[in-house]
Short mmCIF file of C-alpha atoms in Angstrom, two decimals:
data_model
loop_
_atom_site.label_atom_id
_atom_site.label_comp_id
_atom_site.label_asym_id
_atom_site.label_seq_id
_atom_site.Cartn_x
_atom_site.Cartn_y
_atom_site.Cartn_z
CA UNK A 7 57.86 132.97 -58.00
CA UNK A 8 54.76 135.18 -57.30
CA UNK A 9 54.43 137.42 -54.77
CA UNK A 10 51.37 135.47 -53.13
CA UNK A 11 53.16 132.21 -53.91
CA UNK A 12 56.26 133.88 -51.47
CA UNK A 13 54.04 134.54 -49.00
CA UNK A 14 52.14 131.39 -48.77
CA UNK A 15 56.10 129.56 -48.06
CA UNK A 16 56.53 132.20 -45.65
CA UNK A 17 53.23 131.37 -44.09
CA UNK A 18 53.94 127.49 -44.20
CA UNK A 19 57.62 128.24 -42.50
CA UNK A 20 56.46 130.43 -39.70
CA UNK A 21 53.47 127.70 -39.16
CA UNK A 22 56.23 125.63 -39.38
CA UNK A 23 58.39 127.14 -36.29
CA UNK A 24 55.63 127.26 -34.40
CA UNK A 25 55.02 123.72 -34.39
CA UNK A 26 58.30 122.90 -33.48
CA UNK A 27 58.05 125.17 -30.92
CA UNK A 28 55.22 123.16 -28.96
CA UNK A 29 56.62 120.31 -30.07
CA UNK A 30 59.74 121.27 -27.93
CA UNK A 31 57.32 121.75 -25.13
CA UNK A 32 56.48 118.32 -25.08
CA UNK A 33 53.52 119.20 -22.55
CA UNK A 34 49.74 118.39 -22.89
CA UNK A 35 48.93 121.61 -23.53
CA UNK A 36 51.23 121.82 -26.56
CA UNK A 37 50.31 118.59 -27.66
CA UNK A 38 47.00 119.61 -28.29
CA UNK A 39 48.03 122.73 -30.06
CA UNK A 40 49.87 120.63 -32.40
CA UNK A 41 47.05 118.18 -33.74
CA UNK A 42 44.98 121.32 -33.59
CA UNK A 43 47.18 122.94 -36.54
CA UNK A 44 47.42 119.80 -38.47
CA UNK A 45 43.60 119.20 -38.05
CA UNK A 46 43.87 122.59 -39.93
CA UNK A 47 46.32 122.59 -42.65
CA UNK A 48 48.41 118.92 -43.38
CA UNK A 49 50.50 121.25 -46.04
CA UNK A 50 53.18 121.84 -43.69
CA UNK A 51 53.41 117.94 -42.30
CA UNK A 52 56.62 117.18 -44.52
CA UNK A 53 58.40 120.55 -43.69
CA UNK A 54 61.92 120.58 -42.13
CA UNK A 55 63.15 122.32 -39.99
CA UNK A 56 67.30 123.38 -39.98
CA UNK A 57 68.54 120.11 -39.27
CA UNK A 58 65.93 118.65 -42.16
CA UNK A 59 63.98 117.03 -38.96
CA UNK A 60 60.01 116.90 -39.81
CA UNK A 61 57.39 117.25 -37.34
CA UNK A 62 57.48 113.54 -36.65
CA UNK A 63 61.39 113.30 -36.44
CA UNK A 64 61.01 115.47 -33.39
CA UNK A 65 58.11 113.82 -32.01
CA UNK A 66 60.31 110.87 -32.03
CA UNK A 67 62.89 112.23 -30.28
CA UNK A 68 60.93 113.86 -27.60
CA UNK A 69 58.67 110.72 -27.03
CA UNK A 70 55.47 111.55 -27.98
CA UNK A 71 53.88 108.20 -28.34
CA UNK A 72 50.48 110.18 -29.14
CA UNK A 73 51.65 112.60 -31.36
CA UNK A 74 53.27 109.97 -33.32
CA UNK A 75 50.27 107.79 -33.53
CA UNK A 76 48.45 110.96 -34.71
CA UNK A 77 50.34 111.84 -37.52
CA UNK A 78 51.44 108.99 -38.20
CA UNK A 79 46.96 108.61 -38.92
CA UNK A 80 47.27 111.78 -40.80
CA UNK A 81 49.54 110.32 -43.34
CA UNK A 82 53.24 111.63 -42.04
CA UNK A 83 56.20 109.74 -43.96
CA UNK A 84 57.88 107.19 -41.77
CA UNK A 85 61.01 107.23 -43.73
CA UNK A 86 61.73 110.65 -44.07
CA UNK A 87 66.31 110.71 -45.29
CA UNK A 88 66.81 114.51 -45.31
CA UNK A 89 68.47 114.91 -41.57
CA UNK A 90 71.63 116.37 -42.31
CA UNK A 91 73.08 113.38 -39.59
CA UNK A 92 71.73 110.35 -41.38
CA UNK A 93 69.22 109.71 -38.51
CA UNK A 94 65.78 108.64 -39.04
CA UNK A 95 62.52 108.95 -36.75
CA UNK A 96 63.15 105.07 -35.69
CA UNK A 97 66.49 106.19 -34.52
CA UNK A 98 64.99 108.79 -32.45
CA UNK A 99 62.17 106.43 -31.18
CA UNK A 100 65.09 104.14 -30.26
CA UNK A 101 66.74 106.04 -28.58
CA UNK A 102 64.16 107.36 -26.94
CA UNK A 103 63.15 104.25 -25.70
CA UNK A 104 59.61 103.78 -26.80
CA UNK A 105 59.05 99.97 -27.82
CA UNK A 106 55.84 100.75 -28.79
CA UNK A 107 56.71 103.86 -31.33
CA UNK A 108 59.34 101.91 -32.62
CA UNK A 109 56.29 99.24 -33.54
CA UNK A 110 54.08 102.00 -34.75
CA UNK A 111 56.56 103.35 -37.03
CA UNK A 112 58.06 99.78 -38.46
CA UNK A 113 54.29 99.24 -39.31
CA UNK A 114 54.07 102.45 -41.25
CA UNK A 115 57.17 101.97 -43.21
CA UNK A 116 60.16 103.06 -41.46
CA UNK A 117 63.45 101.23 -42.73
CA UNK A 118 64.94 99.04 -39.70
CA UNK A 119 68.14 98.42 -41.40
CA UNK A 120 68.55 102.39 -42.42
CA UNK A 121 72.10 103.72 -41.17
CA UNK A 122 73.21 107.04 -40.34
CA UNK A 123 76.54 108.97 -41.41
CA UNK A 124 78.41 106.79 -38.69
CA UNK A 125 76.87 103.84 -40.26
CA UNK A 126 74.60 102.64 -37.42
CA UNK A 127 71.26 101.02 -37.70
CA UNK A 128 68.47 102.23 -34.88
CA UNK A 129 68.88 98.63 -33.47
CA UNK A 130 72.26 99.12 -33.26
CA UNK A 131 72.01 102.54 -31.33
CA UNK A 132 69.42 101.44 -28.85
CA UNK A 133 71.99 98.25 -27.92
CA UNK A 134 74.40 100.80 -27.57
CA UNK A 135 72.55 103.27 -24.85
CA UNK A 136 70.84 100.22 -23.19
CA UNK A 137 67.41 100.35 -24.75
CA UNK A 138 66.95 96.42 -25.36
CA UNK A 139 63.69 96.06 -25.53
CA UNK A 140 63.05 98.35 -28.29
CA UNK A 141 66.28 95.91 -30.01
CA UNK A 142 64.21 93.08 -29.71
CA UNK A 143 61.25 94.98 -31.63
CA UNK A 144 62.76 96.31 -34.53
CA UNK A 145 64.32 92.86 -34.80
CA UNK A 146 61.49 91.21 -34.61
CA UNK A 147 59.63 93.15 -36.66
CA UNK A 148 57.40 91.28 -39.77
CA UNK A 149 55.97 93.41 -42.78
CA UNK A 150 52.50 92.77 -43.19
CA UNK A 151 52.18 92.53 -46.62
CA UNK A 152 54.32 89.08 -45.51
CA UNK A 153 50.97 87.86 -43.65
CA UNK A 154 48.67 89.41 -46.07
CA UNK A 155 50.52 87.42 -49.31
CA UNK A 156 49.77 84.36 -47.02
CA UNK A 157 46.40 85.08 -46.36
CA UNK A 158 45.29 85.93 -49.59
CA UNK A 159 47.90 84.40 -52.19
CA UNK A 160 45.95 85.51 -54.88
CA UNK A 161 45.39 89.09 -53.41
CA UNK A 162 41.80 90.29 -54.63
CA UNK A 163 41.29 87.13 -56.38
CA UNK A 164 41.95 85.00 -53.56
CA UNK A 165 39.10 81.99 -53.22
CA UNK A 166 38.94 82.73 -49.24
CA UNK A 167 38.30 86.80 -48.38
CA UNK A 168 39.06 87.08 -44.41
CA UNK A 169 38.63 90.92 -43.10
CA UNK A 170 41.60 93.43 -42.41
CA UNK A 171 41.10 92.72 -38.62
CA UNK A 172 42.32 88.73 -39.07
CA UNK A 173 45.44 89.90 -41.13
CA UNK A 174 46.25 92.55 -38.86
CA UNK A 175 45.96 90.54 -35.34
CA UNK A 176 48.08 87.89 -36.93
CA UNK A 177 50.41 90.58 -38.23
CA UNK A 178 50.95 91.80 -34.03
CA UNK A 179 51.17 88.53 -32.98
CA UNK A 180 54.18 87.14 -35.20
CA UNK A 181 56.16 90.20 -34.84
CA UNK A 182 55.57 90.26 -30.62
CA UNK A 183 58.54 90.11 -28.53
CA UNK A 184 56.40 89.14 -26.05
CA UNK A 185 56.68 85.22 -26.10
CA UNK A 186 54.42 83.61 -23.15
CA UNK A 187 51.19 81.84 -23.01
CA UNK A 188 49.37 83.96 -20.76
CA UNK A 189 49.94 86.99 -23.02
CA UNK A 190 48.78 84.91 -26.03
CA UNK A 191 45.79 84.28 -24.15
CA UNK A 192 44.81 87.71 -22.81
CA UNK A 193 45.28 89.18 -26.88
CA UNK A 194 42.77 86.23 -27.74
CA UNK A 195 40.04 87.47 -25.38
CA UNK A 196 40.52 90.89 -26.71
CA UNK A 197 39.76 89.45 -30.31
CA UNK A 198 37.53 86.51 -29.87
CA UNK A 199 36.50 87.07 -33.70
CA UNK A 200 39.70 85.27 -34.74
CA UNK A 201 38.11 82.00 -32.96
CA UNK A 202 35.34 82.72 -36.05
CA UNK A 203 38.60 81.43 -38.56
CA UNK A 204 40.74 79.54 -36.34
CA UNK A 205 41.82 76.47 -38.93
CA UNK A 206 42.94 79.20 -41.15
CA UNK A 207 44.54 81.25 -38.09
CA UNK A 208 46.74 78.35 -37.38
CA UNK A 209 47.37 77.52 -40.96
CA UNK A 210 48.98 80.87 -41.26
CA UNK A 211 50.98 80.71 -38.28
CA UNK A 212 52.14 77.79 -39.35
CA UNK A 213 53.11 78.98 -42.90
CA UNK A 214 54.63 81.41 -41.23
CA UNK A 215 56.95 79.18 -39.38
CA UNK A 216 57.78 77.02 -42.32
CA UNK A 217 59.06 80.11 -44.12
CA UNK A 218 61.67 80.89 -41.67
CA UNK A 219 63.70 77.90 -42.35
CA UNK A 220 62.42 77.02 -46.01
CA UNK A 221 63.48 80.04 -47.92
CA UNK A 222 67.15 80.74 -49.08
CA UNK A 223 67.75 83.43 -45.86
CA UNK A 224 66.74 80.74 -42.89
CA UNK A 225 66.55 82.70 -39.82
CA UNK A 226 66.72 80.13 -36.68
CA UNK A 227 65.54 82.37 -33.89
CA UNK A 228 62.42 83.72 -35.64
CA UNK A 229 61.77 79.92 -36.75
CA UNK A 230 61.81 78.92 -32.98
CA UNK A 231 59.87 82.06 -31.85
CA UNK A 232 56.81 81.44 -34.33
CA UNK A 233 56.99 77.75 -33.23
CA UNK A 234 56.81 78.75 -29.49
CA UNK A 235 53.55 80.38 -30.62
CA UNK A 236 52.11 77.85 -32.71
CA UNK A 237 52.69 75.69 -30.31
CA UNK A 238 51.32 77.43 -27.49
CA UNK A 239 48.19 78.13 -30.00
CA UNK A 240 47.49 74.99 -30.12
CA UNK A 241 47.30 73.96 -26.97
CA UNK A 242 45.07 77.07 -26.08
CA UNK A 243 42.59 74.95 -28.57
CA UNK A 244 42.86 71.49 -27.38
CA UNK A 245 42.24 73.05 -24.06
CA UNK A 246 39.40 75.47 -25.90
CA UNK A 247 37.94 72.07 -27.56
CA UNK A 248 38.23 69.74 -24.15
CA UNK A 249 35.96 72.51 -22.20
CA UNK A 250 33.34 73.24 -24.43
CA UNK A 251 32.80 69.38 -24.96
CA UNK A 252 32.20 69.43 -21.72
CA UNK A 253 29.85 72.15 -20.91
CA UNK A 254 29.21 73.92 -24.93
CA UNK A 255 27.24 76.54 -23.13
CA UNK A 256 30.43 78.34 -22.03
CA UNK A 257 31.33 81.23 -23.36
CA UNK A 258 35.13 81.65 -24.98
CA UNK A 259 36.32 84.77 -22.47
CA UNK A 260 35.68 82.32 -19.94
CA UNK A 261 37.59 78.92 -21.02
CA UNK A 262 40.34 81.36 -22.29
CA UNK A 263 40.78 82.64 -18.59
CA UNK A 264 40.35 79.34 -17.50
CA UNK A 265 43.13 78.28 -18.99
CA UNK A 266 45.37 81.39 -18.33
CA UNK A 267 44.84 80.55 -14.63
CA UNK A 268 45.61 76.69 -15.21
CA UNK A 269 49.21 78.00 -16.50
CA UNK A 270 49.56 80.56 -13.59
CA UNK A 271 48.59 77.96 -10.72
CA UNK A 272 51.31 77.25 -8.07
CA UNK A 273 51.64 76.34 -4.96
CA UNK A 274 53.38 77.64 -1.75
CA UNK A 275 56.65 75.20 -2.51
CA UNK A 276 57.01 76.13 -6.07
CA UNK A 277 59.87 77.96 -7.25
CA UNK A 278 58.34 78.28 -11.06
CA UNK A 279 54.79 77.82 -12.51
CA UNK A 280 54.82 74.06 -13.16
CA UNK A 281 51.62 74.09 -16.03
CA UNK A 282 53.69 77.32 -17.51
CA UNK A 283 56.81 75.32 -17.23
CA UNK A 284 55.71 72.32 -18.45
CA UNK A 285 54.04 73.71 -21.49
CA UNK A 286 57.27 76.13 -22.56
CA UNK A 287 59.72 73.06 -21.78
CA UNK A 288 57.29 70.87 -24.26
CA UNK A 289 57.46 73.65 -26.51
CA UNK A 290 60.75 73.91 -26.87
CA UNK A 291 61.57 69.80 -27.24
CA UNK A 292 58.72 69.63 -30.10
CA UNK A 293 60.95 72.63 -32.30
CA UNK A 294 60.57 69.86 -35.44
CA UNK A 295 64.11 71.10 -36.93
CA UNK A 296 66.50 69.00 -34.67
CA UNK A 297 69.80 69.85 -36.34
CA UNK A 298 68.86 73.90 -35.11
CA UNK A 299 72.13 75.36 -33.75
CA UNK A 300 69.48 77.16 -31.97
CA UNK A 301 67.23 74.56 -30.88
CA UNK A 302 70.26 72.30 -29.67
CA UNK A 303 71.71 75.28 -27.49
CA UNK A 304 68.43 76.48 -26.23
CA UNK A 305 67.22 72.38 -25.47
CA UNK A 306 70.87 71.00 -23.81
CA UNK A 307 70.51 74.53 -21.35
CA UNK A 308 67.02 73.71 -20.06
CA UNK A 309 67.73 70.17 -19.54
CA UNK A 310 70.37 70.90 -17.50
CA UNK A 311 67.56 72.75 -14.89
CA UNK A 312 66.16 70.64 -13.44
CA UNK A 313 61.89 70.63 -13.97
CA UNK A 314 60.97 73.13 -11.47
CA UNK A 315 64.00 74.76 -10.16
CA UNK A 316 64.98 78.29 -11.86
CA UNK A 317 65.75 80.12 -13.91
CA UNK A 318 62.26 79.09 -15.83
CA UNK A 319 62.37 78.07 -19.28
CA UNK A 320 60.70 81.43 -19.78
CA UNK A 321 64.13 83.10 -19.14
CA UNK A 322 66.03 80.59 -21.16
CA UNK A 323 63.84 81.35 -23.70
CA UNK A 324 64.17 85.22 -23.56
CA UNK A 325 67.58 84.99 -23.33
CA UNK A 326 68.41 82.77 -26.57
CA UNK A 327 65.60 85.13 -28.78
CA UNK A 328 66.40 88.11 -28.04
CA UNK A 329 69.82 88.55 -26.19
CA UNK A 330 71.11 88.28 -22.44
CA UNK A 331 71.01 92.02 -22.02
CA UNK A 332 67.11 92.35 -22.39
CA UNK A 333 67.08 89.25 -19.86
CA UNK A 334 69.76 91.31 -17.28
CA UNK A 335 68.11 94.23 -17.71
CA UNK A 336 64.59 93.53 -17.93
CA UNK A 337 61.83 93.05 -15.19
CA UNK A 338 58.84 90.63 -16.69
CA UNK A 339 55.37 90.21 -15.19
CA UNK A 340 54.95 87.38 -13.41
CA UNK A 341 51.35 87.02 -15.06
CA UNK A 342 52.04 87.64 -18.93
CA UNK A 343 55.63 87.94 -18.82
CA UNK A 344 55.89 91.42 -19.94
CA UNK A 345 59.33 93.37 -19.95
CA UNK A 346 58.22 96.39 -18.37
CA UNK A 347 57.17 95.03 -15.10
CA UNK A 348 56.71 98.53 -12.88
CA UNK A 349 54.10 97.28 -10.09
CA UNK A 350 55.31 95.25 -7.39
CA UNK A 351 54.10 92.93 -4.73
CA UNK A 352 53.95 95.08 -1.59
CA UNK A 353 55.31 92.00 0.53
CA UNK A 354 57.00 89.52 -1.86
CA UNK A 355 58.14 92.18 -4.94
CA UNK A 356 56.66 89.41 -7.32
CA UNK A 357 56.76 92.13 -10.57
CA UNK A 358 53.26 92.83 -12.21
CA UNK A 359 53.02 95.24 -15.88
CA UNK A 360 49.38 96.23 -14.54
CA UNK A 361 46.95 96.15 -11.96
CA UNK A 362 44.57 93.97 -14.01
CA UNK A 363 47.30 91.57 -14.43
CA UNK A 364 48.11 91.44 -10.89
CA UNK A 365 44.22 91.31 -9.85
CA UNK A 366 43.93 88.05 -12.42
CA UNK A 367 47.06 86.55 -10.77
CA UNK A 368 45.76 87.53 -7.09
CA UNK A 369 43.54 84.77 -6.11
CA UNK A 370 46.78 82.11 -6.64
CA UNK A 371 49.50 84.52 -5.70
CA UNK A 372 47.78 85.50 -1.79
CA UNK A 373 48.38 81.48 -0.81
CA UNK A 374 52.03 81.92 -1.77
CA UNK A 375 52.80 85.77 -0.82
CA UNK A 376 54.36 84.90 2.15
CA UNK A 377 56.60 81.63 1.27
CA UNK A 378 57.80 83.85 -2.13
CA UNK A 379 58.72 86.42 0.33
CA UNK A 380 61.10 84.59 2.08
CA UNK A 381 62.43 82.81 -0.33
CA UNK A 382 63.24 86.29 -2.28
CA UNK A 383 64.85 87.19 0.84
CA UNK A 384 67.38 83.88 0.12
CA UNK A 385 67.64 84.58 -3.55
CA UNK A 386 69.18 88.54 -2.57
CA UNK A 387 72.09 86.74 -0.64
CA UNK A 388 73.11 84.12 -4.18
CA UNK A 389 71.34 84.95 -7.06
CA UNK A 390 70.59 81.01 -9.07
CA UNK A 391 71.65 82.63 -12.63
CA UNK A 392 74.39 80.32 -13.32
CA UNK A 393 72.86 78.56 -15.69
CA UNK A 394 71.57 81.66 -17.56
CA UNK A 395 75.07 82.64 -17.74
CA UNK A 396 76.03 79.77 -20.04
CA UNK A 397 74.19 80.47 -22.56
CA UNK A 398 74.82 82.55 -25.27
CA UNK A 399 72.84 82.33 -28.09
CA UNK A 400 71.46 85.63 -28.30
CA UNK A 401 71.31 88.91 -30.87
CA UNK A 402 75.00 89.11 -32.98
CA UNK A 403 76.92 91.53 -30.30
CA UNK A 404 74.72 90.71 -26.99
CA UNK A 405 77.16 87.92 -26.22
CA UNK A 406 78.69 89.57 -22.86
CA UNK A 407 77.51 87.63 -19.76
CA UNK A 408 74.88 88.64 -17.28
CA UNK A 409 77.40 89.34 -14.62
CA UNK A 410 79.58 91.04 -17.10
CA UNK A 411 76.42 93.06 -17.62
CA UNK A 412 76.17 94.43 -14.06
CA UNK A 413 79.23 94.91 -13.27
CA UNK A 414 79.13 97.49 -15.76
CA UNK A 415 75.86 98.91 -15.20
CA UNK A 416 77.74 98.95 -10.95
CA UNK A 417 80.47 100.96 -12.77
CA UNK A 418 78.40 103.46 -14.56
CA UNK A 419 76.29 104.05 -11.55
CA UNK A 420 79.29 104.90 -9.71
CA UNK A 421 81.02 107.46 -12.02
CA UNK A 422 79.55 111.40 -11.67
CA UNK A 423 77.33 112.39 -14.05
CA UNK A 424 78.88 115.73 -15.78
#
């Protein structure tokens, strides 16, 4: 090696160090220091430090969300197998409990089913210290080069070219964990161009489903998932189709939020959304496989709730896709059913994700504030999750029962912290 060649490693290495350095930081500041050096010099985005963790490993672990996005843009290997432990940087997002890093890195190649020396997977360590909902990502999860092969069968020489933008939206939406109607709505309004191709949008969808069960791996619970959202899809339309017949004039942002409030309207003596219940209930009987394990389970335990009475079929549903923990542990918005509800109801504690989701849900929430209230105060004293309990068709090793659940989570509050 030649002397300048030497000093250009030594160069990289301290560079190096000194990213990790602010990455350890994990502050602003040092954030900004950090994309400022790679803006500089992407030679040193692969290098190691001692433990063989890159630049992104770390990021991962500290949960960075916007350093990972960033060089995750500037090319930084997803996949990286040189940490000395096995782990990989979806391990670290996992555990760090970052749903939406977990997505980012999934989409950019990271291996879900990748163990480390003590032959865990990173869904398998985020079950393990509690982190559910990133679980139910990384299971979910659905390569798009799946959609795209759909799409266009015949890749460049496909008879039908439809833009990166279509592929990609259908690509979020079949690997969401975030099954409810509302939420399907509000990621329409944000990409009204999909309306543009909507016969082929639900073709796909469809495909999609059909796979599931078709194809020599059947997988039940993603086969009921995609249904749930082809079937809610298609009622958005007939809904869509109905209004504009009416009055063609209207513009789509407002028959979408029409119909988002139609779901969400209740009155003062409801106990559940009767439109939303209705339509997830409907959803569920429709699943066209009858002799689904699945589909029998998750159909026998809603029927045995009676229509408008709780637990919703929106918990029932949870519950069977993607385990009882995320369902015990879990707050979800009572607009788009979310499961990282943080904003409450100053008066009722009816759980919100956002402000703008509890501002949409405001003008049919203020006339039952009050009634919700009290009746929260009655549901503190006996809890109606008995028939949640029952059922237990969830994630391979989430089969422990809801009060199992807290009891434990009770226990570990209790013990000291050392």
């Amino acid at each position: 090696m030649t002397v300048a060649a030497r000093e250009r490693d030594i160069s990289r290495a301290e560079k190096a160090r000194k990213v990790f350095d602010l990455i350890k930081e994990n502050s602003e500041e040092s954030t900004q220091k950090v994309k400022q050096i790679y803006e500089e010099d992407l030679s040193i985005l692969e290098e190691c430090d001692d433990s063989g963790m890159t630049a992104l490993d770390q990021v991962c672990f500290k949960g960075n969300e916007e350093l990972v996005e960033f060089l995750l843009r500037k090319g930084a290997n997803a996949d990286n197998r040189r940490h000395n432990q096995g782990y990989t940087c979806l391990m670290f997002a996992a555990m760090s409990g970052s749903a939406r890093m977990c997505r980012m890195l999934l989409d950019a190649g990271a291996r879900a089913y990748a163990t480390n020396n003590i032959n865990k997977t990173a869904s398998e360590i985020a079950a393990f210290i509690g982190k559910h909902e990133c679980v139910s990502v990384i299971s979910n999860h659905i390569n798009i080069e799946e959609v795209e092969k759909i799409v266009h069968p015949k890749g460049d020489e496909s008879d039908e070219k439809f833009p990166p933008e279509f592929v990609s939206f259908i690509h979020r939406l079949v690997g969401t964990h975030e099954i409810h109607p509302v939420k399907l709505v509000f990621n329409i309004i944000k990409a009204e161009y999909m309306m543009k191709y909507r016969k082929k949008f639900e073709w796909v969808v469809d495909r999609m489903f059909e796979k599931q069960l078709r194809s020599k791996e059947s997988n039940e619970v993603m086969s009921m998932k995609l249904w749930i959202l082809l079937f809610m899809l298609r009622e958005l339309l007939k809904f869509t189709d109905e209004k504009l017949a009416e009055k063609p004039d209207l513009e789509l942002e407002a028959v979408f939020k029409s119909y988002a409030r139609h779901l969400l309207k209740m009155k003062p003596t409801d106990q559940v959304r009767p439109m939303e219940e209705s339509l997830l209930r409907s959803a569920v009987a429709a699943f066209p496989y009858k002799h689904s394990l699945l589909a029998q389970t998750l159909g026998k335990a809603i029927s045995k709730t009676p229509f408008g009475k709780p637990p919703p079929a929106f918990m029932f549903i949870n519950q069977s896709l993607f385990g009882q923990r995320l369902v015990a542990t879990a707050t979800f918005c009572a607009t788009c059913g979310g499961p990282a509800a943080n904003l409450r109801c100053s008066k009722c504690k009816f759980p919100y994700c956002s402000q703008e989701c509890q501002k949409f849900d405001w003008p049919i929430h203020k006339q039952c504030c009050a009634t919700l209230a009290t009746m929260r105060e009655k549901e503190e004293k006996e809890v109606p999750t008995e028939a949640l309990i029952q059922l237990s068709v969830g994630d391979e090793g989430e089969e422990k029962k809801i009060e199992e659940i807290k009891e434990e989570e009770a226990k570990d509050a209790d013990e000291p912290q050392s």
